[in-house]
Amino acid sequence: MVKICCIGAGYVGGPTMAMIALKCPKIEVAVVDISAPRIAAWNSDQLPIFEPGLDEVVKECRDRNLFFSTNVEKHVAEADIIFVSVNTPTKTRGLGAGKAADLTYWESAARMIADVAKSDKIVVEKSTVPVKTAEAIEKILTHNSNGIKFQILSNPEFLAEGTAIDDLRAPDRVLIGGRETPEGKKAVQALKEVYAHWVPEDRIITTNLWSAELSKLAANAFLAQRISSINAMSALCEATGANVSEVAYAVGKDSRIGSKFLNASVGFGGSCFQKDILNLVYICECNGLPEVANYWKQVIKINDYQKSRFVNRVVSSMFNTVSGKKIAVLGFAFKKDTGDTRETPAIDVCKGLLGDKASISIYDPQVTEDQIQRDLAMNKFDWDHPIHMQPVSPTAVKQVSVTWDAYEAAKGAHGVCILTEWDEFKKLDYERIYDSMQKPAFIFDGRNVVDAEKLREIGFIVYSIGKPLDQWLKDMPAVC
Ligand SMILES: NC(=O)C1=CN([C@@H]2O[C@H](COP(=O)(O)OP(=O)(O)OC[C@H]3O[C@@H](n4cnc5c(N)ncnc54)[C@H](O)[C@@H]3O)[C@@H](O)[C@H]2O)C=CC1
Ligand SMILES: O=C(O)[C@H]1O[C@H](OP(=O)(O)OP(=O)(O)OC[C@H]2O[C@@H](n3ccc(=O)[nH]c3=O)[C@H](O)[C@@H]2O)[C@H](O)[C@@H](O)[C@@H]1O
């Protein structure tokens, strides 16, 4: 029986391994992690991450051919194929701080594999890593290998949170990069056979190692660039009276451009887009390509601009101050159908409003108060380290309260900001919300989920990203 071990039981390791176990009943899959609470949660009824459809898959395979364990060394030693899906956060100190990927966790996993391996292994990069990482990993693994042979493959993951199970069940493509030697090709073939249990052959792409590593960074950069492009247009739409949804529809109808990923928003978030682009920028700089680096840097700059533009809209619309005013924030996760808050635009928006002394009441159906308080207290980039490396109990931000009900959050508020596109926000009783709010009552829709015209009929002053402006907002000072 082929044995697979995955180091890192997170948003990628958990769901990807659960899908392999589901589709390959004859393969034994062990997912290991240094975080005992995380492993305990994977072995319980309350999985550590919220992902539609994940519970069912885990329930079907757990303790059959899918195991979660903290016994990292045992499972690594026994495995034929080892996936490494650990954190690769942005470095916060030293050379490349604020840009380069911190490979501490990867390196320690590689050293441990080298220490405990007693038989030949295929080691698979599942984490997103800088191009050429495999070369460094190879050196670590083979340095003291006592004759044991390691083949390194790059098999980046393209799932998106909230749709991870569908993405894994029917991926657009699976990418496998390996050395172009006979041993390298054999290893690629072995991994290909795992995916071939359910992925059609023409969707399994094989390349050299560096192409696979770089394709992952490139894919995330292209996706984020589309969002920054439409968000840049949204600012121009507001200035001219064009409607960003109409522009996106018209542009996306060109089959060369396509309609997906053109939703204007308060800004993109999530653990990867910013981190991976910063990493790409750093690699370009290190390779003497400052023009290329600056091109990609602009994607992040527009994203930051979009978040601060939103905050400025809120403040300038409300008589140029939110000091002492209650602002309800609906949605804190970085997108709907996930409880993940890593790099969510809500953090920057809330910090911006707190900077103007607002008092904030937050509701998100999947994010706990503890998580929100941690996020608002944490330093930039600290969020992407394993949980046990993060500050234990950061001081709670006093001007922030968290409720478990959208109506409660909006009660007595001067304004409501919608920051995540949860479906339930479309169905709220906005008459009830309006009646409970201070007047004039404002809604700032950072995700274009509400029917602005209907809300205006109720009496709200409404701002929707990239949409023709309410007369009230037109009369306010221009926003930077
Ligand atoms: N979250 C996402 O949607 C996607 C993430 N990725 C990439 O996958 C990688 C992992 O991301 P996530 O799963 O989101 O991170 P995560 O933080 O959810 O999971 C990483 C896990 O690795 C564990 N870990 C760290 N060092 C370890 C070690 N030495 N031994 C054992 N366990 C260790 C941590 O405790 C943590 O549970 C990153 O490189 C990310 O860029 C790629 C595609 C999608
Ligand atoms: O490497 C990764 O981590 C993953 O990053 C993204 O997945 P994810 O971040 O989970 O979610 P997305 O659906 O890409 O959304 C990212 C952010 O962009 C925003 N977004 C997305 C699409 C859009 O049109 N507009 C927009 O503002 C979302 O609200 C969210 O804040 C990619 O879509 C995945 O392919 C990739 O594997």
XYZ file of C-alpha atoms and ligand atoms in Angstrom:
561
model
C 0.000 0.000 0.000
C 1.359 3.434 -0.967
C 1.717 5.672 2.077
C 1.405 9.424 1.877
C 2.240 11.836 4.671
C 1.447 15.544 4.590
C 3.302 17.908 6.923
C 0.981 20.808 7.769
C -2.718 20.278 8.579
C -3.958 23.686 7.491
C -6.274 25.122 4.851
C -4.326 23.326 2.125
C -2.970 20.187 3.814
C -6.308 19.177 5.397
C -8.649 19.449 2.391
C -6.154 18.243 -0.271
C -5.256 15.144 1.704
C -8.910 14.463 2.503
C -9.641 14.512 -1.238
C -6.728 12.178 -2.017
C -7.938 9.786 0.691
C -11.497 9.942 -0.678
C -10.482 9.263 -4.263
C -7.714 6.740 -3.531
C -9.066 4.294 -0.930
C -6.004 2.081 -1.365
C -3.594 4.831 -0.352
C -3.020 5.509 3.351
C -2.856 9.232 4.041
C -1.522 10.718 7.287
C -1.741 14.449 7.910
C 0.663 15.597 10.625
C 1.200 18.917 12.367
C 3.144 20.370 15.267
C -0.022 22.040 16.508
C -1.737 19.599 18.886
C -5.006 21.619 19.115
C -5.263 21.657 15.316
C -4.831 17.896 15.071
C -7.310 17.359 17.919
C -9.842 19.470 15.997
C -9.288 17.453 12.793
C -10.060 14.341 14.862
C -13.244 15.864 16.325
C -16.687 16.856 15.032
C -15.630 20.509 14.956
C -13.011 20.702 12.202
C -10.462 23.506 12.573
C -11.513 25.197 9.331
C -14.920 25.988 7.853
C -15.133 24.830 4.258
C -18.386 23.778 2.543
C -18.456 20.015 1.911
C -15.303 19.287 3.928
C -17.065 17.647 6.891
C -18.637 14.998 4.681
C -15.354 14.096 2.966
C -13.457 13.887 6.263
C -16.197 11.824 7.907
C -16.122 9.320 5.071
C -12.359 8.725 5.154
C -11.187 9.494 8.688
C -9.795 6.408 10.452
C -10.326 4.437 7.206
C -7.371 5.636 5.140
C -7.111 9.209 6.437
C -5.386 9.911 9.748
C -4.517 13.101 11.601
C -1.615 12.919 14.006
C 1.008 14.869 15.917
C 3.414 11.969 15.562
C 5.221 13.739 12.743
C 8.404 11.681 12.707
C 6.713 8.281 12.676
C 4.498 9.091 9.690
C 7.297 10.826 7.803
C 9.550 7.812 8.308
C 6.889 5.423 7.002
C 5.766 7.447 3.969
C 6.687 6.945 0.316
C 5.467 10.393 -0.708
C 5.724 13.381 1.661
C 3.800 16.553 0.905
C 5.010 19.665 2.698
C 2.232 22.181 3.192
C 3.570 24.408 5.955
C 3.377 28.194 6.300
C 5.536 30.312 4.007
C 4.809 33.785 5.436
C 6.404 37.069 4.456
C 9.664 37.692 6.324
C 9.290 40.284 9.064
C 12.991 40.718 9.855
C 16.395 40.728 8.257
C 17.261 40.378 4.608
C 14.190 40.811 2.416
C 11.917 41.761 5.349
C 8.441 42.791 4.190
C 8.820 40.992 0.865
C 10.741 37.719 0.797
C 9.165 34.415 1.822
C 10.170 33.161 5.249
C 11.185 29.552 4.656
C 11.899 28.753 8.321
C 9.051 26.246 8.593
C 9.908 24.623 5.280
C 13.557 24.292 6.184
C 12.805 22.752 9.570
C 10.422 20.256 7.905
C 13.122 19.340 5.364
C 15.760 18.861 8.063
C 13.403 16.640 10.028
C 12.669 14.532 6.914
C 16.412 14.122 6.342
C 16.891 13.094 9.977
C 14.164 10.469 10.221
C 14.072 8.971 6.698
C 15.207 5.367 6.463
C 14.046 4.717 2.891
C 13.896 6.615 -0.437
C 11.235 9.335 -0.531
C 9.455 11.656 -2.931
C 9.172 15.073 -1.277
C 6.471 17.323 -2.721
C 6.375 21.103 -2.370
C 2.704 21.856 -1.752
C 3.318 25.185 -0.038
C 3.768 28.177 -2.319
C 7.499 28.844 -2.437
C 9.933 31.127 -4.285
C 11.179 29.797 -7.597
C 14.354 27.736 -7.065
C 13.352 26.622 -3.549
C 13.556 22.983 -4.638
C 17.280 23.442 -5.211
C 17.800 24.540 -1.595
C 15.563 21.771 -0.286
C 17.506 19.215 -2.282
C 20.721 20.410 -0.654
C 19.233 20.102 2.842
C 17.830 16.650 2.167
C 20.896 15.173 0.534
C 23.494 16.755 2.801
C 23.401 13.935 5.340
C 21.312 11.373 3.554
C 23.322 8.200 4.283
C 22.611 6.894 0.807
C 18.850 7.559 0.953
C 17.549 9.066 -2.286
C 15.129 11.993 -2.351
C 13.262 13.288 -5.372
C 11.800 16.785 -5.025
C 8.642 17.672 -6.899
C 6.751 20.937 -7.113
C 3.001 20.428 -6.991
C 1.522 23.836 -6.150
C -2.064 24.065 -4.980
C -4.622 26.222 -6.797
C -7.703 25.733 -4.578
C -9.562 28.799 -3.376
C -11.047 28.910 0.107
C -14.816 28.604 0.291
C -14.807 26.400 -2.830
C -11.875 24.155 -1.882
C -13.762 20.870 -2.102
C -15.224 21.617 -5.547
C -11.840 22.889 -6.728
C -10.119 19.727 -5.523
C -12.793 17.410 -6.906
C -12.625 18.957 -10.384
C -9.441 21.013 -10.723
C -8.816 23.123 -13.836
C -5.361 21.576 -13.771
C -2.910 19.759 -11.554
C 0.650 20.937 -12.029
C 3.642 18.708 -11.323
C 7.211 19.877 -11.825
C 10.223 17.607 -11.463
C 13.819 17.052 -12.441
C 14.291 15.986 -16.054
C 16.392 12.959 -15.055
C 15.142 9.330 -15.243
C 14.635 9.351 -11.437
C 12.888 12.706 -11.600
C 10.555 11.495 -14.357
C 9.762 8.347 -12.360
C 8.815 10.477 -9.356
C 6.591 12.724 -11.496
C 4.893 9.608 -12.845
C 4.297 8.273 -9.313
C 2.556 11.482 -8.249
C 0.658 11.647 -11.528
C -0.744 8.180 -10.774
C -2.156 9.437 -7.488
C -4.076 12.283 -9.161
C -5.054 10.083 -12.125
C -7.487 8.298 -9.773
C -9.908 11.157 -10.463
C -8.308 13.921 -12.554
C -8.466 13.461 -16.353
C -5.023 12.969 -17.885
C -5.204 16.099 -20.058
C -5.597 18.184 -16.899
C -2.384 16.946 -15.337
C 0.407 19.193 -16.578
C 4.027 18.224 -16.093
C 6.864 20.740 -16.356
C 10.341 21.311 -15.079
C 10.702 22.252 -11.400
C 11.233 25.977 -11.902
C 8.277 26.389 -14.258
C 5.977 24.733 -11.724
C 7.233 26.883 -8.843
C 6.991 30.089 -10.862
C 3.590 29.238 -12.388
C 2.033 29.305 -8.937
C 3.352 32.796 -8.179
C 2.380 33.910 -11.688
C -1.173 32.552 -11.384
C -1.802 34.393 -8.113
C -0.249 37.569 -9.505
C -2.468 37.439 -12.618
C -5.605 36.831 -10.529
C -4.817 39.668 -8.132
C -3.933 41.922 -11.057
C -7.429 41.467 -12.514
C -8.953 42.586 -9.224
C -6.668 45.607 -8.970
C -7.481 46.452 -12.592
C -11.229 46.462 -12.006
C -10.779 48.234 -8.665
C -8.736 50.942 -10.392
C -11.619 51.280 -12.869
C -14.085 51.502 -9.980
C -12.458 54.742 -8.822
C -12.766 56.160 -12.325
C -16.386 54.988 -12.552
C -17.232 56.924 -9.395
C -15.550 60.007 -10.805
C -17.346 59.809 -14.162
C -20.781 58.298 -13.513
C -19.979 54.980 -15.203
C -21.099 51.799 -13.433
C -18.323 49.306 -12.696
C -20.633 46.280 -12.949
C -21.674 47.345 -16.449
C -18.066 48.014 -17.421
C -16.935 44.621 -16.028
C -19.745 42.854 -17.879
C -18.965 44.582 -21.175
C -15.218 44.005 -20.835
C -15.607 40.401 -19.685
C -17.811 39.491 -22.656
C -14.660 39.573 -24.772
C -13.727 35.902 -24.733
C -10.043 36.858 -24.682
C -10.611 38.621 -21.360
C -13.355 36.468 -19.798
C -15.896 37.365 -17.154
C -14.453 35.808 -13.984
C -12.604 37.695 -11.261
C -13.833 41.111 -12.301
C -15.895 41.942 -9.223
C -14.911 45.325 -7.870
C -14.499 45.244 -4.113
C -13.098 46.998 -1.070
C -9.869 45.169 -1.963
C -8.634 41.627 -2.164
C -7.563 39.790 0.978
C -6.576 36.278 1.931
C -3.355 34.696 3.028
C -1.744 34.474 -0.378
C -2.249 37.211 -2.975
C -0.275 39.916 -1.195
C 2.330 37.528 0.217
C 2.946 35.837 -3.121
C 3.163 39.083 -5.091
C 5.584 40.557 -2.562
C 7.621 37.402 -2.940
C 7.502 37.750 -6.738
C 8.600 41.372 -6.455
C 11.534 40.335 -4.286
C 12.596 37.612 -6.705
C 12.470 40.109 -9.598
C 14.593 42.568 -7.633
C 17.114 39.853 -6.746
C 17.341 38.946 -10.416
C 18.079 42.539 -11.420
C 14.640 43.215 -12.906
C 13.420 46.403 -11.145
C 10.942 47.314 -13.918
C 9.240 43.945 -13.621
C 9.259 44.244 -9.827
C 7.627 47.683 -10.001
C 4.964 46.445 -12.403
C 3.765 43.817 -9.920
C 4.207 46.107 -6.908
C 1.557 48.332 -8.414
C -1.049 45.569 -7.962
C -0.542 45.800 -4.198
C -0.453 49.582 -4.225
C -3.847 49.756 -5.944
C -5.196 47.271 -3.421
C -3.991 49.426 -0.527
C -5.386 52.509 -2.295
C -8.783 50.815 -2.661
C -8.974 50.046 1.081
C -7.970 53.561 2.144
C -10.269 55.075 -0.499
C -13.135 53.168 1.113
C -12.266 54.426 4.595
C -11.997 57.985 3.270
C -15.422 57.660 1.649
C -16.951 56.575 4.934
C -15.354 59.364 6.917
C -15.889 62.150 4.385
C -19.555 61.181 3.846
C -20.242 61.352 7.565
C -19.341 65.033 7.896
C -15.620 64.316 7.781
C -15.455 62.540 11.129
C -16.522 59.256 12.647
C -15.161 60.141 16.068
C -17.487 58.719 18.714
C -19.869 57.374 16.057
C -20.952 53.775 15.981
C -20.135 51.989 12.748
C -21.516 48.505 12.150
C -19.230 46.214 10.174
C -21.008 43.333 8.466
C -18.536 40.656 7.466
C -14.957 40.257 8.638
C -13.741 37.146 6.732
C -11.690 37.871 3.588
C -14.455 36.365 1.423
C -17.730 34.526 1.923
C -17.968 30.861 2.932
C -14.805 30.873 4.996
C -13.949 31.829 8.559
C -10.432 32.802 7.447
C -9.460 36.381 8.237
C -5.829 36.388 7.103
C -5.127 39.721 5.351
C -8.840 40.448 5.186
C -9.516 44.001 3.943
C -11.763 44.328 7.018
C -8.649 44.629 9.189
C -7.381 47.689 7.323
C -10.826 49.251 7.082
C -11.483 48.764 10.811
C -8.035 50.101 11.701
C -8.673 53.114 9.464
C -12.005 53.816 11.160
C -10.514 53.275 14.614
C -7.796 55.753 13.623
C -10.587 58.304 13.237
C -11.905 57.244 16.666
C -15.008 55.369 15.546
C -16.560 52.773 17.768
C -17.101 49.579 15.786
C -19.590 46.768 16.156
C -18.727 43.731 14.051
C -20.811 40.783 12.905
C -19.543 37.847 10.861
C -21.301 34.480 10.786
C -18.031 32.511 10.893
C -15.481 34.607 12.769
C -15.160 34.602 16.554
C -14.647 37.636 18.772
C -11.297 36.271 19.884
C -10.103 36.030 16.271
C -11.257 39.571 15.445
C -9.522 41.010 18.506
C -6.328 39.125 17.670
C -6.434 40.384 14.088
C -6.896 43.996 15.103
C -4.091 43.805 17.662
C -1.565 41.879 15.591
C 1.407 43.303 13.701
C 1.484 43.069 9.914
C 2.584 39.631 8.642
C 2.463 37.992 12.126
C -0.867 36.363 11.246
C 0.665 33.870 8.833
C 2.825 32.049 11.351
C 1.599 28.848 13.031
C -0.887 29.682 15.768
C 1.444 28.702 18.620
C 3.988 31.275 17.368
C 1.495 34.136 17.611
C 0.948 36.394 20.666
C -1.189 34.471 23.184
C -3.555 37.153 24.382
C -3.092 40.484 22.659
C -4.781 43.407 24.365
C -8.368 43.745 23.198
C -9.227 46.896 21.282
C -11.739 48.682 23.523
C -13.664 50.524 20.807
C -14.540 47.219 19.121
C -17.436 44.982 20.051
C -18.443 41.770 18.328
C -22.020 40.558 18.033
C -23.621 37.366 16.761
C -26.422 39.184 14.967
C -26.378 41.739 12.132
C -29.353 43.618 13.616
C -27.638 43.948 16.966
C -24.496 45.270 15.260
C -26.510 47.910 13.375
C -28.656 49.015 16.344
C -27.975 52.688 17.090
C -25.254 52.863 14.424
C -24.620 55.909 12.254
C -23.336 53.815 9.387
C -23.090 50.229 8.165
C -20.088 48.927 6.197
C -20.492 45.652 4.289
C -17.043 44.126 3.984
C -17.713 40.457 3.108
C -20.195 39.259 0.481
C -22.029 36.740 2.724
C -25.293 35.726 0.992
C -27.283 36.444 4.165
C -26.493 40.170 3.848
C -28.633 40.291 0.692
C -31.642 38.998 2.631
C -31.508 41.201 5.730
C -34.563 43.244 6.683
C -33.110 46.653 5.842
C -36.297 48.503 6.917
C -35.732 47.105 10.401
C -32.075 48.070 10.285
C -32.933 51.592 9.091
C -35.485 52.067 11.874
C -32.924 51.107 14.525
C -30.147 53.407 13.249
C -29.218 57.058 13.836
C -30.237 59.395 11.019
C -29.051 60.147 8.418
C -28.374 56.424 8.083
C -25.501 55.410 5.798
C -24.662 52.125 4.080
C -21.230 51.620 2.521
C -21.312 48.493 0.403
C -17.757 47.292 -0.142
C -18.903 44.205 -2.044
C -21.821 45.436 -4.135
C -24.218 42.938 -2.568
C -27.210 45.127 -1.714
C -29.804 46.675 -4.011
C -28.804 50.316 -3.600
C -31.986 51.704 -5.190
C -34.234 49.789 -2.779
C -32.164 51.005 0.168
C -32.412 54.597 -1.054
C -36.205 54.212 -1.177
C -36.094 53.181 2.486
C -34.151 56.358 3.269
C -30.508 55.232 3.415
C -27.633 57.198 1.926
C -25.843 54.500 -0.025
C -22.313 54.137 -1.346
C -21.569 51.156 -3.593
C -18.052 50.601 -4.940
C -17.715 51.894 -8.503
C -21.397 52.834 -8.877
C -22.867 56.239 -9.737
C -22.740 58.296 -6.569
C -25.632 59.254 -4.360
C -26.284 63.037 -4.565
C -25.175 63.305 -0.929
C -21.774 61.776 -1.689
C -21.323 63.861 -4.838
C -21.531 66.987 -2.748
C -18.865 65.771 -0.343
C -15.197 66.696 -0.758
C -13.302 64.628 -3.324
C -11.745 61.470 -1.952
C -8.057 60.893 -2.529
N -4.827 28.906 2.071
C -4.942 28.700 0.778
O -6.017 28.821 0.215
C -3.764 28.292 -0.035
C -2.491 28.256 0.509
N -1.422 27.867 -0.264
C -0.077 27.770 0.315
O -0.035 26.589 1.130
C 0.825 26.784 2.255
C 0.071 26.502 3.532
O -1.007 27.403 3.604
P -2.215 27.155 4.613
O -2.618 25.727 4.587
O -3.217 28.186 4.301
O -1.496 27.476 5.998
P -1.985 27.086 7.473
O -1.375 28.040 8.403
O -3.463 26.906 7.489
O -1.342 25.623 7.703
C 0.039 25.386 7.838
C 0.228 24.366 8.949
O 1.594 23.945 8.964
C 1.945 23.643 10.324
N 3.402 23.605 10.448
C 4.282 24.628 10.296
N 5.544 24.184 10.432
C 5.467 22.839 10.676
C 6.432 21.801 10.888
N 7.746 22.075 10.855
N 5.991 20.552 11.102
C 4.674 20.270 11.135
N 3.713 21.198 10.927
C 4.103 22.478 10.684
C 1.290 24.755 11.116
O 1.129 24.413 12.473
C -0.060 24.904 10.361
O -1.084 24.135 10.953
C 1.352 28.221 2.142
O 2.582 28.178 1.464
C 0.322 28.898 1.250
O 0.884 29.940 0.497
C -1.580 27.499 -1.557
C -2.817 27.498 -2.145
C -4.013 27.888 -1.427
O -2.749 30.551 -3.382
C -3.792 30.728 -2.792
O -3.913 30.893 -1.588
C -5.093 30.792 -3.521
O -5.406 32.214 -3.649
C -6.668 32.486 -4.259
O -7.712 31.884 -3.511
P -8.335 32.581 -2.200
O -7.407 33.623 -1.703
O -8.721 31.477 -1.290
O -9.687 33.257 -2.688
P -10.095 34.108 -3.989
O -11.426 33.651 -4.416
O -9.042 34.142 -5.003
O -10.293 35.566 -3.377
C -9.186 36.331 -2.946
C -9.645 37.738 -2.591
O -9.999 38.465 -3.766
C -11.305 39.004 -3.630
N -11.942 39.049 -4.965
C -12.014 37.939 -5.721
C -12.570 37.990 -6.982
C -13.059 39.187 -7.485
O -13.581 39.308 -8.635
N -12.986 40.302 -6.695
C -12.416 40.255 -5.444
O -12.341 41.300 -4.767
C -12.007 38.071 -2.651
O -13.109 38.687 -2.055
C -10.883 37.774 -1.696
O -10.753 38.810 -0.761
C -6.694 31.876 -5.669
O -7.983 32.091 -6.228
C -6.394 30.389 -5.613
O -6.330 29.859 -6.940
C -5.050 30.159 -4.914
O -4.786 28.777 -4.786
